[in-house]
XYZ file of C-alpha atoms in Angstrom:
641
model
C -8.712 20.615 7.920
C -6.189 21.293 5.181
C -6.994 19.430 1.952
C -3.648 18.327 0.505
C -3.195 18.604 -3.274
C 0.591 18.626 -3.876
C 3.025 17.960 -1.047
C 6.714 17.904 -0.220
C 8.266 16.070 2.724
C 11.680 17.109 4.096
C 14.020 15.004 6.104
C 16.392 17.040 8.229
C 18.086 14.502 10.496
C 21.322 16.284 11.421
C 24.148 15.194 13.668
C 24.837 17.481 16.616
C 28.411 17.475 15.323
C 27.452 19.015 11.993
C 28.670 22.620 11.571
C 26.837 25.592 9.968
C 23.270 24.312 10.446
C 20.870 26.685 8.743
C 23.725 29.017 7.609
C 22.224 29.430 4.095
C 18.575 28.904 5.036
C 16.239 31.477 3.446
C 12.584 30.863 4.259
C 11.412 33.303 1.604
C 13.429 31.760 -1.199
C 12.448 28.203 -0.131
C 8.721 28.924 0.100
C 8.846 30.821 -3.210
C 10.061 27.557 -4.769
C 7.142 25.749 -3.098
C 4.747 28.209 -4.782
C 6.474 27.822 -8.170
C 5.955 24.015 -7.922
C 2.298 24.366 -6.981
C 2.986 22.837 -3.575
C 0.306 23.549 -0.900
C 1.538 21.276 1.980
C 5.014 20.684 3.359
C 6.161 18.407 6.206
C 9.308 19.616 8.014
C 11.259 18.567 11.069
C 10.440 20.174 14.374
C 12.603 17.484 16.019
C 14.634 14.835 14.166
C 15.686 11.272 15.017
C 19.000 12.600 16.396
C 16.966 14.346 19.104
C 17.703 17.803 17.714
C 15.032 20.475 17.620
C 14.976 23.146 14.932
C 12.819 25.624 16.750
C 13.150 27.683 19.925
C 12.167 25.030 22.462
C 12.040 25.325 26.241
C 11.657 21.538 26.581
C 14.011 19.865 24.140
C 17.466 20.538 22.736
C 17.845 22.928 19.820
C 20.651 21.922 17.518
C 23.926 23.325 19.010
C 25.008 24.780 15.649
C 21.668 26.412 14.839
C 21.457 29.953 16.116
C 17.923 30.978 15.069
C 14.348 29.593 14.930
C 14.489 27.830 11.554
C 11.149 26.048 11.941
C 9.492 29.253 13.125
C 10.710 31.238 10.084
C 9.458 28.517 7.781
C 6.089 28.392 9.537
C 5.595 32.151 9.231
C 6.574 32.189 5.534
C 4.297 29.207 4.710
C 1.350 30.856 6.497
C 1.755 34.056 4.442
C 1.824 32.112 1.170
C -1.123 29.818 1.897
C 0.996 26.702 2.340
C 0.078 24.184 5.067
C 2.954 23.075 7.267
C 3.160 19.679 9.001
C 5.474 19.388 12.022
C 7.619 16.244 11.976
C 8.583 14.453 15.206
C 10.397 11.172 15.326
C 8.761 9.244 18.132
C 10.662 5.933 18.169
C 14.101 7.530 17.788
C 15.601 10.472 19.663
C 19.327 9.806 20.007
C 20.448 12.843 22.032
C 17.606 12.485 24.476
C 18.175 8.780 24.774
C 21.846 9.397 25.618
C 20.983 12.080 28.147
C 18.219 9.920 29.717
C 19.242 6.275 29.514
C 16.080 5.273 31.401
C 14.061 6.570 28.425
C 15.467 3.953 26.066
C 14.264 0.467 25.134
C 15.670 -2.524 27.016
C 15.126 -5.414 24.611
C 14.195 -8.957 25.897
C 17.850 -9.978 25.329
C 18.866 -7.340 27.887
C 20.512 -5.127 25.280
C 19.901 -1.392 24.690
C 22.059 -1.123 21.552
C 21.520 -3.265 18.488
C 23.436 -3.788 15.292
C 24.142 -2.057 12.988
C 25.492 0.541 15.371
C 25.915 3.134 12.643
C 22.195 2.949 11.777
C 19.531 5.164 13.313
C 17.651 2.188 14.827
C 20.520 1.014 17.015
C 18.979 2.898 19.992
C 15.194 3.240 20.396
C 12.899 4.889 22.884
C 10.586 3.370 25.543
C 7.044 4.634 25.389
C 6.367 3.817 29.070
C 9.216 5.980 30.308
C 9.029 9.730 31.125
C 9.827 10.194 27.433
C 6.152 9.665 26.746
C 5.097 12.858 28.533
C 8.118 14.721 27.197
C 7.202 13.944 23.564
C 3.597 14.989 24.028
C 4.754 18.252 25.741
C 7.064 19.095 22.822
C 4.322 18.459 20.268
C 2.018 20.774 22.263
C 4.761 23.355 22.471
C 4.917 23.465 18.618
C 1.132 23.455 18.322
C 0.729 26.428 20.606
C 3.653 28.347 19.238
C 3.406 28.048 15.470
C 0.690 28.165 12.744
C 0.954 24.526 11.741
C -1.662 22.508 9.849
C -0.686 19.044 11.016
C 1.789 16.595 12.542
C 3.697 13.625 11.211
C 4.910 11.181 13.896
C 7.551 8.871 12.554
C 9.037 5.493 13.434
C 6.230 4.526 15.826
C 7.159 0.909 15.832
C 6.193 -1.289 18.804
C 9.613 -1.975 20.359
C 9.457 -4.910 22.829
C 10.844 -3.499 26.104
C 11.539 -5.080 29.508
C 12.781 -1.977 31.303
C 11.514 -1.563 34.928
C 8.727 0.776 33.800
C 7.397 -1.730 31.281
C 7.815 -4.767 33.568
C 5.920 -3.054 36.406
C 3.044 -2.333 34.024
C 3.118 -5.853 32.668
C 2.951 -7.279 36.167
C -0.050 -5.073 36.968
C -1.787 -6.351 33.806
C -0.863 -10.030 34.314
C 1.561 -10.141 31.401
C 4.439 -12.601 31.588
C 7.562 -10.582 30.903
C 9.450 -13.852 30.026
C 7.011 -14.644 27.201
C 8.297 -12.895 24.039
C 4.956 -12.982 22.296
C 3.187 -11.507 25.304
C 5.848 -8.776 25.593
C 5.411 -7.949 21.885
C 1.647 -7.770 22.261
C 2.037 -5.491 25.303
C 4.354 -3.258 23.238
C 1.752 -2.994 20.503
C -0.934 -1.977 23.040
C 1.486 0.565 24.554
C 2.264 2.051 21.134
C -1.385 2.311 20.172
C -2.354 3.969 23.416
C 0.522 6.439 23.073
C -0.727 7.435 19.589
C -4.211 8.012 20.990
C -2.810 10.178 23.814
C -0.757 12.292 21.375
C -3.769 12.778 19.135
C -6.115 13.667 22.051
C -3.634 16.221 23.372
C -3.169 17.958 20.029
C -6.895 18.088 19.313
C -7.347 20.233 22.469
C -5.404 22.883 20.525
C -6.993 22.306 17.121
C -9.356 19.391 16.262
C -8.718 20.024 12.548
C -5.028 19.081 12.582
C -3.822 16.589 9.977
C -2.254 13.844 12.087
C -0.502 10.694 10.939
C 1.464 8.009 12.818
C 3.969 6.210 10.632
C 4.353 2.490 11.381
C 1.020 2.331 13.206
C -1.246 0.039 11.160
C -3.818 2.048 9.186
C -6.871 0.446 10.754
C -5.387 0.888 14.222
C -5.093 4.651 13.784
C -8.591 5.165 12.350
C -9.451 7.123 15.488
C -6.078 8.677 16.430
C -5.074 9.722 12.917
C -6.890 12.027 10.533
C -5.242 11.057 7.209
C -2.979 8.316 5.859
C 0.503 8.465 4.254
C 1.934 5.729 2.069
C 5.718 5.964 2.211
C 7.008 4.036 -0.793
C 10.461 4.149 -2.310
C 10.289 1.213 -4.753
C 14.066 0.817 -4.497
C 13.674 0.266 -0.720
C 10.164 -0.888 0.164
C 9.767 -4.152 -1.775
C 9.755 -2.708 -5.259
C 6.860 -1.813 -7.498
C 4.972 -4.977 -6.403
C 4.679 -3.325 -2.985
C 3.585 -0.036 -4.526
C 0.846 -1.774 -6.412
C -0.643 -3.380 -3.271
C -1.148 -0.744 -0.605
C -3.268 1.854 -2.390
C -5.943 -0.727 -3.262
C -6.277 -1.246 0.503
C -5.794 2.307 1.805
C -8.437 3.786 -0.401
C -11.156 1.705 1.317
C -10.548 3.189 4.756
C -12.452 6.458 4.313
C -9.495 8.893 4.896
C -7.535 11.285 2.736
C -4.489 9.284 1.454
C -1.125 10.720 0.438
C 1.456 8.753 -1.548
C 5.006 9.734 -0.537
C 7.792 8.753 -2.929
C 11.242 10.356 -2.959
C 13.483 12.195 -5.326
C 16.249 9.866 -4.127
C 16.685 6.089 -4.070
C 16.567 5.687 -0.282
C 16.436 7.792 2.839
C 19.855 9.422 3.717
C 20.622 9.436 -0.060
C 21.609 13.060 -0.444
C 23.091 12.610 -3.890
C 20.285 10.639 -5.556
C 17.976 12.132 -8.145
C 15.453 9.825 -9.781
C 14.316 10.551 -13.293
C 11.088 12.347 -14.114
C 9.589 9.311 -15.853
C 9.840 7.311 -12.622
C 8.357 10.006 -10.433
C 5.546 10.777 -12.878
C 4.654 7.082 -13.124
C 4.483 6.628 -9.362
C 2.463 9.764 -8.730
C 0.094 9.319 -11.671
C -0.483 5.827 -10.288
C -1.160 7.411 -6.907
C -3.707 9.903 -8.238
C -5.456 7.230 -10.271
C -5.892 5.358 -6.966
C -7.415 8.375 -5.197
C -4.207 9.463 -3.456
C -2.484 12.851 -3.416
C 1.157 13.103 -4.546
C 4.071 13.829 -2.188
C 7.798 13.919 -3.018
C 10.278 13.299 -0.233
C 13.540 15.266 -0.089
C 16.417 16.094 2.216
C 17.195 19.663 3.164
C 20.970 20.076 3.357
C 22.137 20.903 6.899
C 23.157 24.431 5.819
C 19.591 24.962 4.477
C 20.413 26.016 0.907
C 17.808 25.625 -1.859
C 18.638 22.733 -4.166
C 17.578 24.187 -7.534
C 18.168 20.875 -9.370
C 15.684 19.056 -7.188
C 13.134 21.840 -7.416
C 13.366 21.790 -11.203
C 12.582 18.086 -11.119
C 9.637 18.559 -8.728
C 8.315 21.421 -10.846
C 8.468 19.250 -13.966
C 6.697 16.340 -12.329
C 3.988 18.286 -10.579
C 3.455 20.397 -13.736
C 2.709 17.196 -15.711
C 0.229 16.057 -13.003
C -1.569 19.408 -12.734
C -2.766 19.155 -16.353
C -5.240 16.532 -15.079
C -6.366 18.346 -11.951
C -9.909 18.933 -13.220
C -10.408 15.177 -13.657
C -8.695 14.101 -10.466
C -10.415 16.618 -8.165
C -13.110 14.780 -6.220
C -12.296 11.513 -8.005
C -13.182 8.239 -6.290
C -11.744 4.896 -7.546
C -14.422 2.446 -8.577
C -14.126 -1.314 -8.020
C -16.523 -4.212 -8.599
C -14.185 -6.818 -7.129
C -12.351 -7.080 -3.830
C -9.429 -9.135 -2.530
C -10.343 -10.058 1.026
C -7.705 -10.425 3.730
C -8.147 -11.052 7.445
C -5.558 -8.607 8.819
C -4.971 -5.113 7.506
C -1.531 -4.854 9.119
C -0.363 -7.818 7.044
C -1.575 -6.700 3.634
C 1.670 -5.089 2.517
C 3.817 -8.017 3.668
C 2.071 -11.048 2.171
C 3.295 -12.541 -1.090
C -0.128 -14.140 -1.561
C -1.751 -10.708 -1.646
C 0.949 -9.369 -3.974
C 0.311 -12.355 -6.297
C -3.421 -11.663 -6.343
C -2.851 -7.985 -7.064
C -0.533 -8.835 -9.931
C -3.011 -11.251 -11.499
C -6.061 -8.953 -11.226
C -4.011 -6.008 -12.566
C -3.010 -8.044 -15.603
C -6.635 -9.023 -16.060
C -7.510 -5.236 -16.084
C -9.976 -5.836 -13.224
C -11.071 -2.949 -11.005
C -10.594 -4.059 -7.435
C -9.994 -3.080 -3.849
C -8.300 -4.929 -0.986
C -10.578 -5.140 2.053
C -10.806 -6.475 5.583
C -13.857 -6.402 7.827
C -13.009 -2.764 8.537
C -14.815 -1.909 5.306
C -18.174 -2.792 3.812
C -18.252 -5.547 1.140
C -21.679 -4.642 -0.177
C -20.583 -2.756 -3.306
C -18.618 -5.634 -4.829
C -19.798 -8.150 -7.399
C -16.855 -10.451 -6.849
C -15.044 -11.400 -3.600
C -11.631 -13.104 -3.854
C -10.182 -15.099 -0.936
C -6.578 -15.901 -1.882
C -5.016 -19.175 -0.605
C -4.826 -18.671 3.128
C -7.475 -16.234 4.387
C -8.464 -16.982 7.988
C -12.179 -16.793 8.657
C -13.956 -15.613 11.759
C -17.673 -15.441 12.451
C -18.022 -11.995 10.908
C -16.314 -13.038 7.651
C -18.527 -16.137 7.487
C -21.622 -14.035 8.017
C -20.573 -11.597 5.304
C -19.931 -14.429 2.831
C -23.433 -15.802 3.461
C -24.927 -12.357 2.861
C -22.890 -11.928 -0.360
C -24.022 -15.331 -1.713
C -27.654 -14.597 -0.776
C -27.640 -11.428 -2.870
C -26.223 -13.238 -5.917
C -22.546 -12.226 -5.583
C -19.592 -14.095 -7.118
C -16.812 -15.705 -5.142
C -13.330 -16.912 -6.041
C -11.610 -18.810 -3.243
C -8.388 -20.864 -3.251
C -6.237 -23.057 -1.067
C -7.385 -23.233 2.561
C -9.151 -19.883 2.554
C -12.333 -20.162 4.569
C -11.513 -23.256 6.629
C -12.914 -23.086 10.157
C -11.381 -24.667 13.287
C -13.130 -27.893 12.467
C -11.593 -28.048 8.985
C -14.849 -27.149 7.133
C -15.372 -24.757 4.269
C -18.359 -22.469 3.946
C -21.219 -24.223 2.169
C -20.844 -21.857 -0.854
C -17.463 -23.355 -1.702
C -19.262 -26.523 -2.859
C -16.444 -28.808 -1.667
C -15.313 -30.578 1.488
C -11.729 -30.273 2.611
C -9.837 -33.531 3.084
C -6.117 -32.753 3.404
C -3.119 -31.364 1.591
C -2.686 -33.238 -1.702
C -0.327 -36.203 -1.287
C 1.666 -35.408 -4.395
C 4.081 -32.686 -5.395
C 4.490 -30.977 -7.704
C 0.849 -30.727 -8.764
C -0.380 -29.717 -12.232
C -3.724 -28.804 -13.666
C -5.484 -29.509 -16.928
C -7.447 -26.527 -18.318
C -10.267 -28.497 -19.944
C -12.336 -25.367 -20.448
C -9.620 -23.394 -22.166
C -11.078 -23.801 -25.668
C -7.608 -23.900 -27.186
C -6.316 -26.376 -29.718
C -3.438 -27.477 -27.463
C -4.213 -28.667 -23.971
C -1.391 -29.722 -21.678
C -0.986 -29.980 -17.945
C 0.345 -26.681 -16.512
C 2.225 -25.797 -13.351
C 0.945 -23.359 -10.750
C 4.141 -23.544 -8.647
C 2.774 -24.294 -5.164
C 0.903 -26.893 -3.199
C -2.541 -28.345 -3.944
C -5.248 -29.552 -1.590
C -7.430 -32.596 -1.790
C -11.139 -31.735 -1.751
C -14.388 -33.643 -2.516
C -17.013 -31.849 -4.548
C -20.619 -31.652 -3.269
C -23.405 -32.993 -5.459
C -24.074 -30.348 -8.123
C -20.573 -28.908 -7.988
C -18.825 -29.424 -11.283
C -15.144 -29.838 -11.931
C -13.962 -27.684 -14.785
C -10.258 -28.401 -14.435
C -8.757 -31.483 -12.717
C -5.454 -31.917 -10.868
C -2.730 -33.934 -12.587
C -0.165 -35.819 -10.484
C 3.420 -36.921 -11.155
C 4.427 -40.587 -11.004
C 6.971 -39.875 -8.291
C 6.909 -37.104 -5.674
C 9.736 -34.612 -5.435
C 11.826 -35.777 -2.534
C 15.119 -37.193 -1.335
C 14.753 -40.957 -0.941
C 18.054 -41.453 0.770
C 19.534 -42.722 -2.461
C 18.053 -40.755 -5.326
C 17.092 -37.064 -5.525
C 13.646 -37.298 -7.092
C 13.881 -33.901 -8.775
C 12.391 -34.560 -12.179
C 8.624 -35.014 -11.791
C 6.655 -34.564 -15.012
C 2.878 -34.751 -15.066
C 1.713 -38.391 -15.256
C -2.019 -39.027 -14.651
C -5.128 -36.975 -14.503
C -6.815 -37.432 -11.124
C -10.417 -37.251 -9.979
C -9.541 -34.293 -7.779
C -10.668 -30.861 -8.839
C -8.280 -28.006 -9.465
C -11.226 -25.721 -10.259
C -14.669 -26.527 -9.002
C -17.738 -24.351 -9.717
C -20.781 -24.203 -7.469
C -23.246 -21.686 -8.883
C -21.456 -18.335 -8.742
C -18.620 -19.615 -6.545
C -15.311 -20.851 -7.980
C -13.024 -22.838 -5.696
C -9.408 -23.515 -6.690
C -7.616 -26.278 -4.791
C -4.181 -24.906 -5.632
C -2.327 -22.104 -3.863
C -2.453 -20.185 -7.104
C -1.757 -16.734 -5.770
C 1.396 -17.739 -3.927
C 2.527 -19.401 -7.119
C 1.642 -16.252 -9.126
C 3.713 -14.086 -6.756
C 6.732 -16.252 -7.672
C 6.381 -16.933 -11.420
C 3.154 -15.360 -12.700
C 2.110 -18.347 -14.888
C -0.168 -16.980 -17.547
C -2.185 -20.242 -18.049
C -3.413 -19.906 -14.442
C -4.573 -16.390 -15.072
C -6.251 -17.349 -18.332
C -8.163 -20.350 -16.988
C -9.445 -18.246 -14.103
C -10.566 -15.517 -16.453
C -12.358 -18.045 -18.656
C -14.087 -19.677 -15.661
C -15.191 -16.331 -14.251
C -16.732 -15.481 -17.611
C -18.532 -18.838 -17.743
C -20.097 -18.271 -14.314
C -21.616 -14.993 -15.581
C -19.320 -12.427 -13.995
C -19.262 -9.251 -16.077
C -16.486 -6.888 -15.001
C -16.727 -3.104 -14.806
C -14.131 -2.788 -17.584
C -13.207 -4.944 -20.533
C -10.265 -4.483 -22.904
C -9.491 -5.815 -26.356
C -6.152 -5.435 -28.079
C -4.335 -3.531 -25.287
C -0.721 -4.348 -24.372
C -0.287 -6.628 -21.387
C 1.688 -4.089 -19.388
C -1.050 -1.441 -19.500
C -2.534 -0.535 -16.091
C -6.095 0.774 -16.049
C -8.082 2.552 -13.310
C -11.711 3.705 -13.387
C -12.746 6.689 -11.231
C -16.006 8.381 -10.585
C -15.895 12.160 -10.825
C -18.717 14.698 -10.254
C -19.418 14.827 -14.016
C -19.175 11.122 -14.828
C -16.328 8.577 -15.083
C -12.688 8.571 -16.120
C -10.412 5.751 -17.212
C -6.711 6.414 -16.355
C -4.120 4.448 -18.307
C -0.458 3.910 -17.461
C 1.944 2.700 -20.177
C 5.225 2.180 -18.291
C 7.338 -0.857 -17.466
C 9.485 -0.689 -14.351
C 12.737 -2.553 -14.797
C 15.540 -3.661 -12.506
C 18.640 -1.516 -12.805
C 21.326 -2.813 -10.502
C 20.792 -5.216 -7.594
C 18.731 -2.695 -5.554
C 17.237 -0.378 -8.148
C 13.872 -0.450 -9.936
C 13.130 2.350 -12.268
C 11.015 3.572 -15.226
C 13.461 4.681 -17.877
C 11.002 5.287 -20.693
C 7.344 6.105 -21.209
C 5.813 3.761 -23.774
C 3.296 4.480 -26.481
C -0.043 2.701 -26.456
C -3.442 3.186 -28.045
C -5.770 2.016 -30.840
C -7.328 -0.607 -28.608
C -10.916 -0.953 -27.481
C -12.246 -0.258 -24.010
C -15.675 -1.408 -22.926
C -17.104 0.245 -19.857
C -20.204 -1.069 -18.085
C -22.654 1.778 -18.095
C -26.443 1.774 -17.535
C -27.198 5.028 -19.307
C -25.818 6.343 -22.565
C -23.178 9.033 -22.039
C -23.513 12.567 -23.317
C -19.937 12.552 -24.573
C -16.712 10.509 -24.494
C -13.423 12.345 -24.975
C -9.690 12.059 -24.356
C -8.088 14.105 -21.589
C -6.693 16.707 -21.387
C -7.023 17.657 -25.117
C -10.830 17.127 -25.192
C -10.793 15.118 -28.461
C -14.265 13.572 -28.951
C -14.345 9.764 -29.253
C -16.964 7.766 -31.081
C -18.708 5.112 -28.983
C -21.248 2.383 -29.512
C -23.625 0.533 -27.262
C -22.872 -3.145 -26.760
C -25.355 -4.648 -24.270
C -24.471 -3.416 -20.796
C -21.308 -1.776 -22.097
C -20.316 1.210 -24.171
C -17.291 0.571 -26.354
C -14.792 3.036 -27.801
C -11.322 3.103 -29.267
C -8.592 4.693 -27.201
C -6.388 7.138 -29.200
C -2.631 6.851 -29.009
C -0.859 8.246 -25.931
C 2.573 8.007 -24.369
C 3.140 7.243 -20.701
C -0.143 8.362 -19.226
C -3.544 8.650 -20.880
C -7.057 9.351 -19.782
C -10.533 9.143 -21.227
C -13.532 10.894 -19.664
C -17.158 9.724 -19.994
C -19.675 12.349 -19.122
């Protein structure tokens, strides 16, 4: 199986009306540019979302204005130059084939085939229970048998709810009510997942070592069908840098090669966009520090000419990354804490998860995001943010974690069972949602000179501590709830009285917070909440993998294990909003002259900055070694060997 190091991804969705397709395509010149950039894997369209094929097909429709085997020439040139080639097929969209075979398209529950906006690619989608299913598999096999490809990328595999005759007959056979929208959607998900497994099984009869990825199929769902994972993330399009910060912490726990795909542009179909090198370097250094390989998305112009400006940008960015190859090769991110969520498919969508990621990142904690698809045994601290739904397996794992002396931070209603009971480790009994809003908290363990009630910007819950559970921070209520009385808008609700209800309750090594703190942090990131949690974790005896003193708040830190020891990667960049849709890194910032403390059982042989090899003095401080980080700009790294 090809091991991706540096990748490019090409969109080539081309209208059948477009003239001169491939007129200026030169496979030798294009692949020479790949080599110059250090690229070893390229994904390119065999068939696009317009239904146009770019190879000599006996099954599909080659683009009417393409008069040669473009994909075949590229495949041959890549093979000669040692570059892996992934064949792209759009599964959910195939416009020309959908027009030619109307019975291959989705009939939505509202009876419509076309959906707004009509000028967007998703206005007509394909049905996976139609003859299109066999046709798509046959085309993929045609490419596999005809060309020396290393893998396949299957795009837009969303689960479209369909009530066409093919789907309804299958639903009736399976006892599914075709009038029940939720049941139809669940049927569509099963259909999509089975289709992915069939595609994968067919291709593996040709080569079991293919790289195969299904875009829009949840990562855990394609653990069997897929062989690697791609994270498509344009921060201008996909929820911003908050979204980028979430997914890698989850993907890296699933045991597969992960690729981070950004783009040289601001969004797909943006042919004139070129993002700056600072932005691309930040995103791809972040990816590599999280155990992912870098991939830059691009568009090939319909005429196929080489865009030298784009290649110069890719060469600059990949050149900066390659200086660190020795320390990223074989690197594995380390984490001693984990955010636990109950559904992997939801991780990227949930503000509560995003809020938890933001808080832990600011605390410089080394953490993963896990479900029950991964082991929890390697983590000191498990975090259950606000609304984690428990099943028997999660409850069993919590009991095991507590029995071996692990730490827990839970908040909100996380852990409640169907009878409204928390796990015993929480040390509190759930009563109800707190009867006052807004709620405040008093950080009585803050140690500061000034103590005032602080907001956490979401709801609180009323709980009763067990004997032996101590309250370290109480809830504070307003005199009047925020509401409309019918006469007055009760909008101004300052803190009034300290209650007997805990905001933070500690039971041994378990901290329970009665407020929905991570939802609140996703909205407003209140620093007092973060600080009181950090203080309480320290008081319970939690000792993180990494500690920092004197570093700027924006600094992101990632610890990796490499064959020769450990590395600490440091990112000093601040994404900012530029325009209503644009987030960008416009400058690399300078940081340094702060102390890092790394938990290490044995004394290291040497500590040095990367890539210049400058030795750093270190000292032993209990379980930690401590050293001062030299000044760096943008991206820095220290190796401990």
